[in-house]
């Protein structure tokens, strides 16, 4: 049985593309050794990440990710048992969005703040964050050029 987990967070401080790339490269190396796959979306000051793999590995990894000082307000959107990995073959795939998506991150940051203040327990708010992140991604999916 696998677990797939999704969260959003915000940058703790400004991050360059190279900073994000460094996170991804380290994640790819480590995830490959623990059987975890997933994707990381970075836009505006927002991260959204999906990690999936053996339940214990995902749980332990998420504990480390939450404690990482490079981001804050880590809001768990969903954690579920799944039969198979949807990001199989991607030890960690980075999807970077364009400038328009960065502008759209503004309202999302407000929601993340609100969710963080409420301890991430407001289910409606979590669903709104989820919807808004996927919408931002979905509208751009045709222009995405994922690498790595
Ligand atoms: C947004 C974000 C996503 C991350 N994703 C992963 C990941 O998928 N896999 C991973 O091993 N580390 C990831 N990290 C890095 C971990 O938080 C942590 O730095 C790394 O696992 C090393 O942990 P350690 O210092 O406890 O050894 C991520 C960090 C951030 C800020």
Coordinates of C-alpha atoms and ligand atoms in Angstrom, one line a residue:
X1 CA 0.0 0.0 0.0
X2 CA 1.2 3.4 -0.9
X3 CA 0.4 6.8 0.6
X4 CA 0.1 10.0 -1.5
X5 CA 0.3 13.3 0.3
X6 CA -0.1 16.8 -0.9
X7 CA 0.7 20.1 0.8
X8 CA 1.1 23.7 0.1
X9 CA 3.6 26.1 1.8
X10 CA 5.1 29.5 1.2
X11 CA 8.7 30.5 0.8
X12 CA 10.3 31.5 4.1
X13 CA 12.4 34.0 2.1
X14 CA 12.9 35.0 -1.5
X15 CA 14.2 32.0 -3.6
X16 CA 16.0 32.1 -6.9
X17 CA 15.4 29.4 -9.5
X18 CA 18.8 28.0 -8.5
X19 CA 17.6 27.7 -4.9
X20 CA 14.6 25.8 -6.0
X21 CA 16.7 23.7 -8.4
X22 CA 19.0 22.7 -5.5
X23 CA 16.0 21.5 -3.5
X24 CA 14.8 19.4 -6.4
X25 CA 18.2 17.9 -7.2
X26 CA 18.7 16.8 -3.6
X27 CA 15.1 15.5 -3.5
X28 CA 15.6 13.5 -6.6
X29 CA 18.7 11.8 -5.2
X30 CA 17.2 11.0 -1.9
X31 CA 13.7 10.0 -3.1
X32 CA 15.2 7.5 -5.6
X33 CA 16.8 5.7 -2.6
X34 CA 13.5 5.5 -0.6
X35 CA 11.1 4.7 -3.4
X36 CA 9.3 8.0 -3.3
X37 CA 8.0 9.8 -6.4
X38 CA 6.2 13.1 -6.9
X39 CA 6.1 16.6 -8.2
X40 CA 6.9 20.0 -6.9
X41 CA 5.2 23.1 -8.2
X42 CA 6.9 26.5 -7.4
X43 CA 5.2 29.7 -8.4
X44 CA 5.1 33.1 -6.8
X45 CA 6.0 32.4 -3.2
X46 CA 4.1 29.2 -3.1
X47 CA 5.2 25.6 -3.2
X48 CA 2.8 22.8 -3.8
X49 CA 4.2 19.3 -3.6
X50 CA 2.9 15.8 -4.0
X51 CA 4.9 12.9 -2.5
X52 CA 3.9 9.3 -2.8
X53 CA 5.5 6.0 -1.9
X54 CA 5.6 3.5 0.9
X55 CA 3.6 4.9 3.8
X56 CA 6.4 4.9 6.3
X57 CA 8.8 6.6 3.9
X58 CA 6.3 9.3 3.0
X59 CA 5.5 9.9 6.6
X60 CA 9.2 10.3 7.6
X61 CA 10.0 12.4 4.6
X62 CA 7.1 14.8 5.3
X63 CA 8.3 15.2 8.8
X64 CA 11.7 16.4 7.5
X65 CA 10.1 18.6 4.8
X66 CA 7.8 20.3 7.4
X67 CA 10.9 21.1 9.5
X68 CA 12.8 22.6 6.6
X69 CA 13.4 26.3 7.3
X70 CA 13.3 27.2 3.6
X71 CA 9.5 27.3 3.7
X72 CA 6.8 28.0 6.3
X73 CA 3.0 27.6 6.8
X74 CA 3.1 24.0 5.5
X75 CA -0.5 23.1 5.1
X76 CA -1.4 19.4 4.6
X77 CA -4.1 19.3 1.9
X78 CA -4.6 15.6 1.7
X79 CA -3.0 12.3 2.7
X80 CA -4.6 9.2 1.3
X81 CA -3.8 5.5 0.7
X82 CA -3.5 4.7 -3.0
X83 CA -3.0 1.6 -5.1
X84 CA -0.5 3.1 -7.4
X85 CA 1.8 6.1 -7.9
X86 CA 0.6 8.6 -10.4
X87 CA 4.1 10.2 -10.7
X88 CA 5.8 6.8 -11.1
X89 CA 9.2 7.4 -12.7
X90 CA 9.5 11.0 -11.4
X91 CA 11.7 10.9 -8.3
X92 CA 10.8 14.6 -8.1
X93 CA 9.6 16.5 -11.1
X94 CA 9.8 20.3 -10.9
X95 CA 7.0 22.3 -12.6
X96 CA 7.8 26.0 -12.9
X97 CA 5.1 28.3 -13.9
X98 CA 5.2 31.6 -15.7
X99 CA 4.9 35.3 -14.6
X100 CA 1.1 35.3 -14.8
X101 CA 1.0 32.4 -12.4
X102 CA 3.2 34.3 -10.0
X103 CA 0.8 37.2 -10.0
X104 CA -2.1 34.8 -9.3
X105 CA -0.2 33.5 -6.3
X106 CA -1.3 36.6 -4.4
X107 CA -4.8 35.4 -3.4
X108 CA -3.4 32.0 -2.7
X109 CA -1.0 33.4 -0.2
X110 CA -3.9 35.0 1.6
X111 CA -5.7 31.6 1.8
X112 CA -2.5 29.9 3.0
X113 CA -2.1 32.5 5.8
X114 CA -5.7 32.0 6.8
X115 CA -5.3 28.2 6.8
X116 CA -2.1 28.4 8.8
X117 CA -3.7 30.6 11.4
X118 CA -6.5 28.1 11.8
X119 CA -4.0 25.3 12.2
X120 CA -5.0 23.8 8.8
X121 CA -8.3 22.4 10.2
X122 CA -10.8 24.3 8.0
X123 CA -11.7 21.7 5.4
X124 CA -13.4 24.3 3.1
X125 CA -10.4 26.4 3.1
X126 CA -8.1 23.5 2.3
X127 CA -10.4 22.6 -0.6
X128 CA -10.2 26.2 -1.9
X129 CA -6.5 26.1 -1.8
X130 CA -6.4 22.8 -3.6
X131 CA -8.8 24.0 -6.3
X132 CA -6.9 27.3 -6.8
X133 CA -3.5 25.6 -7.1
X134 CA -4.8 23.1 -9.6
X135 CA -6.6 25.8 -11.6
X136 CA -3.4 27.8 -11.8
X137 CA -1.6 24.7 -13.0
X138 CA -4.3 23.5 -15.3
X139 CA -4.6 26.6 -17.3
X140 CA -1.0 26.4 -18.1
X141 CA -0.5 22.8 -18.6
X142 CA -0.1 23.1 -22.3
X143 CA 2.9 25.4 -22.0
X144 CA 4.7 23.4 -19.3
X145 CA 8.1 22.1 -20.3
X146 CA 9.0 19.9 -17.4
X147 CA 12.6 18.6 -17.4
X148 CA 14.6 16.3 -15.2
Ligands
LIG1 C1 9.6 22.7 -0.8 C2 10.5 21.6 -0.4 C3 10.4 20.3 -0.9 C4 11.2 19.3 -0.6 N1 11.1 18.0 -1.1 C5 11.9 17.0 -0.7 C6 11.8 15.7 -1.3 O1 10.9 15.4 -2.1 N2 12.7 14.8 -0.9 C7 13.7 15.1 0.0 O2 14.5 14.2 0.3 N3 13.9 16.3 0.5 C8 13.0 17.3 0.1 N4 13.2 18.5 0.7 C9 14.3 18.7 1.6 C10 14.0 18.3 3.0 O3 13.2 19.2 3.6 C11 15.4 18.1 3.8 O4 16.1 19.2 3.6 C12 16.1 17.0 3.2 O5 15.3 15.8 3.2 C13 17.4 16.7 4.1 O6 16.9 16.4 5.4 P1 17.9 16.3 6.6 O7 18.6 17.7 6.7 O8 17.1 16.0 7.8 O9 18.9 15.2 6.2 C14 12.3 19.5 0.3 C15 12.4 20.8 0.9 C16 11.6 21.8 0.5 C17 11.7 23.2 1.1

